[in-house]
PDB file of C-alpha atoms in Angstrom:
ATOM      1  CA  MET C   1      87.520  58.219  96.709  1.00  0.00           C
ATOM      2  CA  ALA C   2      90.976  58.835  95.269  1.00  0.00           C
ATOM      3  CA  ALA C   3      89.676  58.375  91.728  1.00  0.00           C
ATOM      4  CA  GLN C   4      86.835  60.832  92.341  1.00  0.00           C
ATOM      5  CA  GLN C   5      89.221  63.419  93.772  1.00  0.00           C
ATOM      6  CA  ILE C   6      91.475  63.083  90.720  1.00  0.00           C
ATOM      7  CA  GLN C   7      88.483  63.488  88.412  1.00  0.00           C
ATOM      8  CA  ILE C   8      87.280  66.555  90.316  1.00  0.00           C
ATOM      9  CA  ALA C   9      90.772  68.076  90.204  1.00  0.00           C
ATOM     10  CA  GLU C  10      91.016  67.504  86.431  1.00  0.00           C
ATOM     11  CA  THR C  11      87.610  69.089  85.939  1.00  0.00           C
ATOM     12  CA  ILE C  12      88.605  72.164  87.940  1.00  0.00           C
ATOM     13  CA  ARG C  13      91.869  72.431  86.020  1.00  0.00           C
ATOM     14  CA  ALA C  14      90.095  72.187  82.670  1.00  0.00           C
ATOM     15  CA  ARG C  15      87.571  74.841  83.778  1.00  0.00           C
ATOM     16  CA  LYS C  16      90.365  77.238  84.770  1.00  0.00           C
ATOM     17  CA  LEU C  17      92.119  76.729  81.422  1.00  0.00           C
ATOM     18  CA  ALA C  18      88.864  77.376  79.597  1.00  0.00           C
ATOM     19  CA  LEU C  19      88.355  80.639  81.492  1.00  0.00           C
ATOM     20  CA  LYS C  20      91.891  81.784  80.743  1.00  0.00           C
ATOM     21  CA  ARG C  21      91.685  80.923  77.045  1.00  0.00           C
ATOM     22  CA  ARG C  22      91.109  83.907  74.763  1.00  0.00           C
ATOM     23  CA  PRO C  23      88.472  83.759  72.026  1.00  0.00           C
ATOM     24  CA  ASP C  24      91.096  83.994  69.274  1.00  0.00           C
ATOM     25  CA  ASP C  25      93.418  81.318  70.640  1.00  0.00           C
ATOM     26  CA  ALA C  26      94.014  78.226  68.556  1.00  0.00           C
ATOM     27  CA  GLU C  27      92.499  74.927  69.590  1.00  0.00           C
ATOM     28  CA  ASP C  28      95.914  73.280  69.740  1.00  0.00           C
ATOM     29  CA  SER C  29      99.481  74.416  70.220  1.00  0.00           C
ATOM     30  CA  ASP C  30     100.118  74.634  66.474  1.00  0.00           C
ATOM     31  CA  ASP C  31      99.178  77.756  64.581  1.00  0.00           C
ATOM     32  CA  LEU C  32      97.426  77.801  61.237  1.00  0.00           C
ATOM     33  CA  ALA C  33      99.587  76.009  58.688  1.00  0.00           C
ATOM     34  CA  THR C  34      98.418  78.182  55.803  1.00  0.00           C
ATOM     35  CA  TYR C  35      96.384  81.349  55.774  1.00  0.00           C
ATOM     36  CA  THR C  36      93.711  79.980  53.470  1.00  0.00           C
ATOM     37  CA  ASN C  37      90.018  79.338  53.984  1.00  0.00           C
ATOM     38  CA  ARG C  38      90.176  75.625  53.148  1.00  0.00           C
ATOM     39  CA  GLY C  39      89.863  73.607  56.319  1.00  0.00           C
ATOM     40  CA  ASN C  40      90.269  76.657  58.575  1.00  0.00           C
ATOM     41  CA  LYS C  41      86.821  78.292  58.523  1.00  0.00           C
ATOM     42  CA  LEU C  42      85.670  76.747  61.820  1.00  0.00           C
ATOM     43  CA  LYS C  43      88.847  77.270  63.816  1.00  0.00           C
ATOM     44  CA  ARG C  44      89.222  79.887  66.511  1.00  0.00           C
ATOM     45  CA  ARG C  45      91.699  81.958  64.511  1.00  0.00           C
ATOM     46  CA  ALA C  46      89.511  81.967  61.419  1.00  0.00           C
ATOM     47  CA  GLN C  47      89.451  85.777  61.338  1.00  0.00           C
ATOM     48  CA  PHE C  48      93.086  85.692  60.236  1.00  0.00           C
ATOM     49  CA  VAL C  49      92.274  83.502  57.248  1.00  0.00           C
ATOM     50  CA  ARG C  50      92.493  85.248  53.906  1.00  0.00           C
ATOM     51  CA  GLU C  51      89.148  85.224  52.110  1.00  0.00           C
ATOM     52  CA  GLY C  52      89.106  83.676  48.669  1.00  0.00           C
ATOM     53  CA  ARG C  53      92.400  81.782  48.981  1.00  0.00           C
ATOM     54  CA  LEU C  54      92.106  78.071  48.200  1.00  0.00           C
ATOM     55  CA  ASP C  55      95.801  77.194  47.991  1.00  0.00           C
ATOM     56  CA  ASN C  56      96.487  74.694  50.752  1.00  0.00           C
ATOM     57  CA  THR C  57     100.120  74.039  49.869  1.00  0.00           C
ATOM     58  CA  GLY C  58     101.426  77.221  51.473  1.00  0.00           C
ATOM     59  CA  ARG C  59     103.600  78.089  48.471  1.00  0.00           C
ATOM     60  CA  LEU C  60     101.746  81.260  47.526  1.00  0.00           C
ATOM     61  CA  ALA C  61     100.575  82.122  51.050  1.00  0.00           C
ATOM     62  CA  TYR C  62     103.828  83.847  51.954  1.00  0.00           C
ATOM     63  CA  ARG C  63     105.243  86.441  49.578  1.00  0.00           C
ATOM     64  CA  LYS C  64     108.593  88.113  49.627  1.00  0.00           C
ATOM     65  CA  THR C  65     108.767  91.903  50.001  1.00  0.00           C
ATOM     66  CA  ILE C  66     111.490  93.698  48.040  1.00  0.00           C
ATOM     67  CA  ASN C  67     112.427  97.251  47.121  1.00  0.00           C
ATOM     68  CA  HIS C  68     112.610  97.799  43.371  1.00  0.00           C
ATOM     69  CA  ALA C  69     112.883 101.098  41.500  1.00  0.00           C
ATOM     70  CA  GLY C  70     112.041 103.026  44.649  1.00  0.00           C
ATOM     71  CA  TYR C  71     108.865 101.014  45.355  1.00  0.00           C
ATOM     72  CA  THR C  72     108.118  98.315  47.887  1.00  0.00           C
ATOM     73  CA  ARG C  73     106.644  95.316  46.094  1.00  0.00           C
ATOM     74  CA  GLN C  74     105.507  91.833  47.053  1.00  0.00           C
ATOM     75  CA  ILE C  75     106.756  89.075  44.784  1.00  0.00           C
ATOM     76  CA  ILE C  76     106.127  85.350  44.592  1.00  0.00           C
ATOM     77  CA  ALA C  77     109.739  84.422  43.911  1.00  0.00           C
ATOM     78  CA  SER C  78     112.923  86.001  42.613  1.00  0.00           C
ATOM     79  CA  LYS C  79     114.756  84.833  39.530  1.00  0.00           C
ATOM     80  CA  PRO C  80     117.815  82.680  40.206  1.00  0.00           C
ATOM     81  CA  PRO C  81     121.212  83.889  38.982  1.00  0.00           C
ATOM     82  CA  LEU C  82     122.379  82.858  35.521  1.00  0.00           C
ATOM     83  CA  LEU C  83     125.469  80.810  34.761  1.00  0.00           C
ATOM     84  CA  ASP C  84     127.621  81.240  31.669  1.00  0.00           C
ATOM     85  CA  ASP C  85     129.342  78.486  29.695  1.00  0.00           C
ATOM     86  CA  ASP C  86     132.190  78.291  32.205  1.00  0.00           C
ATOM     87  CA  GLY C  87     129.812  77.821  35.131  1.00  0.00           C
ATOM     88  CA  GLU C  88     130.442  81.273  36.571  1.00  0.00           C
ATOM     89  CA  LEU C  89     127.786  83.752  37.680  1.00  0.00           C
ATOM     90  CA  HIS C  90     126.633  86.023  34.918  1.00  0.00           C
ATOM     91  CA  SER C  91     126.660  89.779  35.402  1.00  0.00           C
ATOM     92  CA  PRO C  92     123.545  91.510  34.006  1.00  0.00           C
ATOM     93  CA  GLY C  93     125.504  94.408  32.567  1.00  0.00           C
ATOM     94  CA  SER C  94     128.083  92.388  30.660  1.00  0.00           C
ATOM     95  CA  SER C  95     125.892  91.323  27.698  1.00  0.00           C
ATOM     96  CA  ASP C  96     122.596  92.047  26.016  1.00  0.00           C
ATOM     97  CA  ASP C  97     119.233  90.337  26.413  1.00  0.00           C
ATOM     98  CA  GLU C  98     119.688  88.069  23.406  1.00  0.00           C
ATOM     99  CA  HIS C  99     122.751  86.506  25.003  1.00  0.00           C
ATOM    100  CA  GLU C 100     120.973  86.070  28.350  1.00  0.00           C
ATOM    101  CA  ARG C 101     118.363  83.809  26.778  1.00  0.00           C
ATOM    102  CA  HIS C 102     121.010  81.148  26.101  1.00  0.00           C
ATOM    103  CA  LEU C 103     122.337  81.137  29.658  1.00  0.00           C
ATOM    104  CA  GLU C 104     121.370  78.460  32.148  1.00  0.00           C
ATOM    105  CA  PRO C 105     119.889  79.400  35.558  1.00  0.00           C
ATOM    106  CA  ALA C 106     121.700  78.292  38.673  1.00  0.00           C
ATOM    107  CA  GLU C 107     118.534  76.472  39.852  1.00  0.00           C
ATOM    108  CA  GLU C 108     115.226  75.503  38.325  1.00  0.00           C
ATOM    109  CA  ASP C 109     113.145  78.555  37.420  1.00  0.00           C
ATOM    110  CA  PRO C 110     109.398  77.845  36.947  1.00  0.00           C
ATOM    111  CA  PHE C 111     108.865  81.325  35.475  1.00  0.00           C
ATOM    112  CA  GLY C 112     111.900  81.281  33.193  1.00  0.00           C
ATOM    113  CA  GLN C 113     109.885  80.988  29.967  1.00  0.00           C
ATOM    114  CA  VAL C 114     107.466  83.791  30.869  1.00  0.00           C
ATOM    115  CA  ARG C 115     108.124  86.992  28.915  1.00  0.00           C
ATOM    116  CA  LEU C 116     106.181  89.754  30.595  1.00  0.00           C
ATOM    117  CA  GLU C 117     107.453  92.356  28.139  1.00  0.00           C
ATOM    118  CA  GLN C 118     105.756  90.399  25.343  1.00  0.00           C
ATOM    119  CA  LEU C 119     102.565  89.562  27.231  1.00  0.00           C
ATOM    120  CA  LEU C 120     101.951  93.088  28.517  1.00  0.00           C
ATOM    121  CA  ARG C 121     103.146  95.142  25.561  1.00  0.00           C
ATOM    122  CA  PRO C 122     100.470  97.427  24.056  1.00  0.00           C
ATOM    123  CA  ILE C 123      99.346  97.132  20.454  1.00  0.00           C
ATOM    124  CA  THR C 124     100.027  99.996  18.063  1.00  0.00           C
ATOM    125  CA  ALA C 125      97.914  98.802  15.110  1.00  0.00           C
ATOM    126  CA  ALA C 126      94.805  96.708  14.592  1.00  0.00           C
ATOM    127  CA  HIS C 127      96.606  93.949  12.660  1.00  0.00           C
ATOM    128  CA  GLU C 128      98.811  93.232  15.700  1.00  0.00           C
ATOM    129  CA  LEU C 129      95.822  91.952  17.667  1.00  0.00           C
ATOM    130  CA  ALA C 130      95.832  88.612  15.824  1.00  0.00           C
ATOM    131  CA  GLU C 131      99.463  87.917  16.788  1.00  0.00           C
ATOM    132  CA  HIS C 132      99.588  89.481  20.252  1.00  0.00           C
ATOM    133  CA  PRO C 133     100.437  86.706  22.757  1.00  0.00           C
ATOM    134  CA  GLY C 134      98.393  88.220  25.571  1.00  0.00           C
ATOM    135  CA  LEU C 135      95.343  89.715  23.821  1.00  0.00           C
ATOM    136  CA  CYS C 136      94.685  87.259  20.990  1.00  0.00           C
ATOM    137  CA  ALA C 137      93.787  84.395  23.335  1.00  0.00           C
ATOM    138  CA  ALA C 138      90.327  85.807  24.025  1.00  0.00           C
ATOM    139  CA  TYR C 139      89.526  85.889  20.284  1.00  0.00           C
ATOM    140  CA  LYS C 140      91.130  82.600  19.255  1.00  0.00           C
ATOM    141  CA  SER C 141      89.981  80.481  22.160  1.00  0.00           C
ATOM    142  CA  SER C 142      87.036  78.165  21.517  1.00  0.00           C
ATOM    143  CA  ALA C 143      86.146  77.850  25.201  1.00  0.00           C
ATOM    144  CA  LEU C 144      83.133  80.185  24.998  1.00  0.00           C
ATOM    145  CA  THR C 145      81.797  78.421  21.896  1.00  0.00           C
ATOM    146  CA  GLN C 146      82.217  75.025  23.532  1.00  0.00           C
ATOM    147  CA  MET C 147      80.489  76.220  26.707  1.00  0.00           C
ATOM    148  CA  THR C 148      77.576  77.571  24.641  1.00  0.00           C
ATOM    149  CA  GLU C 149      77.206  74.297  22.744  1.00  0.00           C
ATOM    150  CA  ASP C 150      77.319  72.305  25.977  1.00  0.00           C
ATOM    151  CA  ALA C 151      74.663  74.555  27.528  1.00  0.00           C
ATOM    152  CA  ALA C 152      72.422  74.163  24.460  1.00  0.00           C
ATOM    153  CA  GLU C 153      72.859  70.384  24.517  1.00  0.00           C
ATOM    154  CA  THR C 154      72.018  70.290  28.218  1.00  0.00           C
ATOM    155  CA  LEU C 155      68.913  72.417  27.606  1.00  0.00           C
ATOM    156  CA  ARG C 156      67.708  70.110  24.817  1.00  0.00           C
ATOM    157  CA  ARG C 157      68.293  67.047  26.971  1.00  0.00           C
ATOM    158  CA  GLU C 158      66.390  68.581  29.887  1.00  0.00           C
ATOM    159  CA  ARG C 159      63.467  69.433  27.592  1.00  0.00           C
ATOM    160  CA  GLU C 160      63.351  65.831  26.369  1.00  0.00           C
ATOM    161  CA  TYR C 161      63.309  64.586  29.957  1.00  0.00           C
ATOM    162  CA  LEU C 162      60.561  67.074  30.823  1.00  0.00           C
ATOM    163  CA  LEU C 163      58.439  65.932  27.886  1.00  0.00           C
ATOM    164  CA  SER C 164      58.884  62.284  28.867  1.00  0.00           C
ATOM    165  CA  ALA C 165      57.929  63.046  32.466  1.00  0.00           C
ATOM    166  CA  LYS C 166      54.889  65.016  31.276  1.00  0.00           C
ATOM    167  CA  GLN C 167      53.671  62.116  29.141  1.00  0.00           C
ATOM    168  CA  LEU C 168      54.253  59.661  31.981  1.00  0.00           C
ATOM    169  CA  LEU C 169      52.284  61.851  34.388  1.00  0.00           C
ATOM    170  CA  ARG C 170      49.450  62.068  31.863  1.00  0.00           C
ATOM    171  CA  ARG C 171      49.302  58.280  31.710  1.00  0.00           C
ATOM    172  CA  PHE C 172      49.281  58.064  35.488  1.00  0.00           C
ATOM    173  CA  ARG C 173      46.214  60.332  35.490  1.00  0.00           C
ATOM    174  CA  GLY C 174      44.494  58.010  33.016  1.00  0.00           C
ATOM    175  CA  GLU C 175      44.435  60.471  30.133  1.00  0.00           C
ATOM    176  CA  PRO C 176      45.180  59.200  26.608  1.00  0.00           C
ATOM    177  CA  ASP C 177      48.139  60.518  24.656  1.00  0.00           C
ATOM    178  CA  TRP C 178      46.038  61.469  21.601  1.00  0.00           C
ATOM    179  CA  VAL C 179      42.329  62.281  21.379  1.00  0.00           C
ATOM    180  CA  PRO C 180      40.436  63.041  18.120  1.00  0.00           C
ATOM    181  CA  CYS C 181      38.592  66.340  17.864  1.00  0.00           C
ATOM    182  CA  GLY C 182      35.228  64.603  17.544  1.00  0.00           C
ATOM    183  CA  THR C 183      35.492  63.409  21.127  1.00  0.00           C
ATOM    184  CA  PHE C 184      35.219  66.978  22.401  1.00  0.00           C
ATOM    185  CA  GLU C 185      32.194  67.852  20.218  1.00  0.00           C
ATOM    186  CA  GLY C 186      29.104  68.598  22.287  1.00  0.00           C
ATOM    187  CA  GLU C 187      25.373  68.699  21.610  1.00  0.00           C
ATOM    188  CA  HIS C 188      25.134  72.407  20.866  1.00  0.00           C
ATOM    189  CA  ASP C 189      28.402  72.819  18.972  1.00  0.00           C
ATOM    190  CA  GLU C 190      26.773  72.368  15.557  1.00  0.00           C
ATOM    191  CA  MET C 191      24.089  74.942  16.350  1.00  0.00           C
ATOM    192  CA  LEU C 192      26.693  77.428  17.551  1.00  0.00           C
ATOM    193  CA  LEU C 193      28.718  76.924  14.410  1.00  0.00           C
ATOM    194  CA  HIS C 194      25.568  77.368  12.285  1.00  0.00           C
ATOM    195  CA  GLU C 195      24.701  80.605  14.090  1.00  0.00           C
ATOM    196  CA  GLN C 196      28.221  81.929  13.607  1.00  0.00           C
ATOM    197  CA  THR C 197      28.002  81.088   9.901  1.00  0.00           C
ATOM    198  CA  MET C 198      24.685  82.944   9.549  1.00  0.00           C
ATOM    199  CA  GLN C 199      26.054  85.957  11.397  1.00  0.00           C
ATOM    200  CA  SER C 200      29.075  86.086   9.140  1.00  0.00           C
ATOM    201  CA  MET C 201      26.803  85.928   6.071  1.00  0.00           C
ATOM    202  CA  ASP C 202      24.632  88.780   7.407  1.00  0.00           C
ATOM    203  CA  ILE C 203      27.715  90.867   8.056  1.00  0.00           C
ATOM    204  CA  SER C 204      28.943  90.295   4.503  1.00  0.00           C
ATOM    205  CA  GLU C 205      25.540  91.282   3.060  1.00  0.00           C
ATOM    206  CA  ASP C 206      25.449  94.463   5.158  1.00  0.00           C
ATOM    207  CA  SER C 207      28.910  95.352   3.950  1.00  0.00           C
ATOM    208  CA  ALA C 208      27.845  94.907   0.339  1.00  0.00           C
ATOM    209  CA  ALA C 209      24.746  97.053   0.895  1.00  0.00           C
ATOM    210  CA  ASN C 210      26.766  99.823   2.490  1.00  0.00           C
ATOM    211  CA  ALA C 211      29.180  99.768  -0.412  1.00  0.00           C
ATOM    212  CA  SER C 212      26.347 100.363  -2.960  1.00  0.00           C
ATOM    213  CA  GLY C 213      24.301 102.697  -0.721  1.00  0.00           C
ATOM    214  CA  PRO C 214      25.513 106.190  -1.778  1.00  0.00           C
ATOM    215  CA  ARG C 215      24.951 105.532  -5.513  1.00  0.00           C
ATOM    216  CA  SER C 216      21.371 104.333  -4.898  1.00  0.00           C
ATOM    217  CA  VAL C 217      20.558 107.388  -2.824  1.00  0.00           C
ATOM    218  CA  LEU C 218      21.899 109.686  -5.570  1.00  0.00           C
ATOM    219  CA  ALA C 219      19.797 107.929  -8.189  1.00  0.00           C
ATOM    220  CA  GLU C 220      16.618 108.186  -6.130  1.00  0.00           C
ATOM    221  CA  SER C 221      17.173 111.918  -5.548  1.00  0.00           C
ATOM    222  CA  ASN C 222      17.331 112.478  -9.342  1.00  0.00           C
ATOM    223  CA  GLY C 223      14.155 110.481  -9.901  1.00  0.00           C
ATOM    224  CA  GLU C 224      15.944 107.662 -11.703  1.00  0.00           C
ATOM    225  CA  SER C 225      16.100 104.038 -10.869  1.00  0.00           C
ATOM    226  CA  GLY C 226      19.267 102.215 -10.100  1.00  0.00           C
ATOM    227  CA  PRO C 227      19.342  99.864 -13.135  1.00  0.00           C
ATOM    228  CA  ASP C 228      18.472 102.677 -15.592  1.00  0.00           C
ATOM    229  CA  VAL C 229      21.243 104.783 -14.224  1.00  0.00           C
ATOM    230  CA  ALA C 230      23.603 101.860 -14.560  1.00  0.00           C
ATOM    231  CA  MET C 231      22.526 101.435 -18.201  1.00  0.00           C
ATOM    232  CA  ASP C 232      22.905 105.168 -18.874  1.00  0.00           C
ATOM    233  CA  ASP C 233      26.371 105.132 -17.441  1.00  0.00           C
ATOM    234  CA  HIS C 234      27.439 102.510 -19.950  1.00  0.00           C
ATOM    235  CA  THR C 235      25.791 104.182 -22.968  1.00  0.00           C
ATOM    236  CA  ILE C 236      28.076 105.995 -25.349  1.00  0.00           C
ATOM    237  CA  PRO C 237      26.839 109.521 -26.274  1.00  0.00           C
ATOM    238  CA  ASP C 238      26.196 110.305 -29.916  1.00  0.00           C
ATOM    239  CA  ALA C 239      28.539 112.537 -31.792  1.00  0.00           C
ATOM    240  CA  ALA C 240      25.697 114.929 -32.721  1.00  0.00           C
ATOM    241  CA  ASP C 241      24.831 115.473 -29.086  1.00  0.00           C
TER     242      ASP C 241
END
């Protein structure tokens, strides 16, 4: 009886906790580790997951908000301070940009080699497009050509597989791979071909008669025969006439 009472008490306690739980509460005491959609789509707080984010490391999930040039911006990271040859902090206003390139950062900077002023600078002439570090990549890259060749190769391979499957299915149906034309010749095929030949000959004769019809009619109206008219046409008139 004691075990049953304990079980009933635990059931009642679990039911009360379930009624008190809000729909957006997490399943455990820990909150979402990263606000990405990988591994968090089925959790209770999934509405707070950022759509389209696949980074599960949490490095880019939290950005730093700063005020720069009168604007509030969100950045991934800030550049570390630079150290001069003596190991002291470098002041930005004490030297030019060329000298800053030779200074060492106080800590490792993953974006130290990125030059946004070179990548985002506009072009002023057409010949600069070939050497522009940000815009020439789309014209020099062979990725699109390689993708096209791979797609064409895949299409040819699929067509070969389809032809092989078609021939195999034909053999399963008991049909031969090649059949001579004489196999499909029927009893009345020769007669049909003969009739078509005669009809074509009649059509050619009618066409020839229609071509010579107007000249014959003109000769008959003048009381002359066709051959005589043909002979008269070829006769050369005398000079006295």
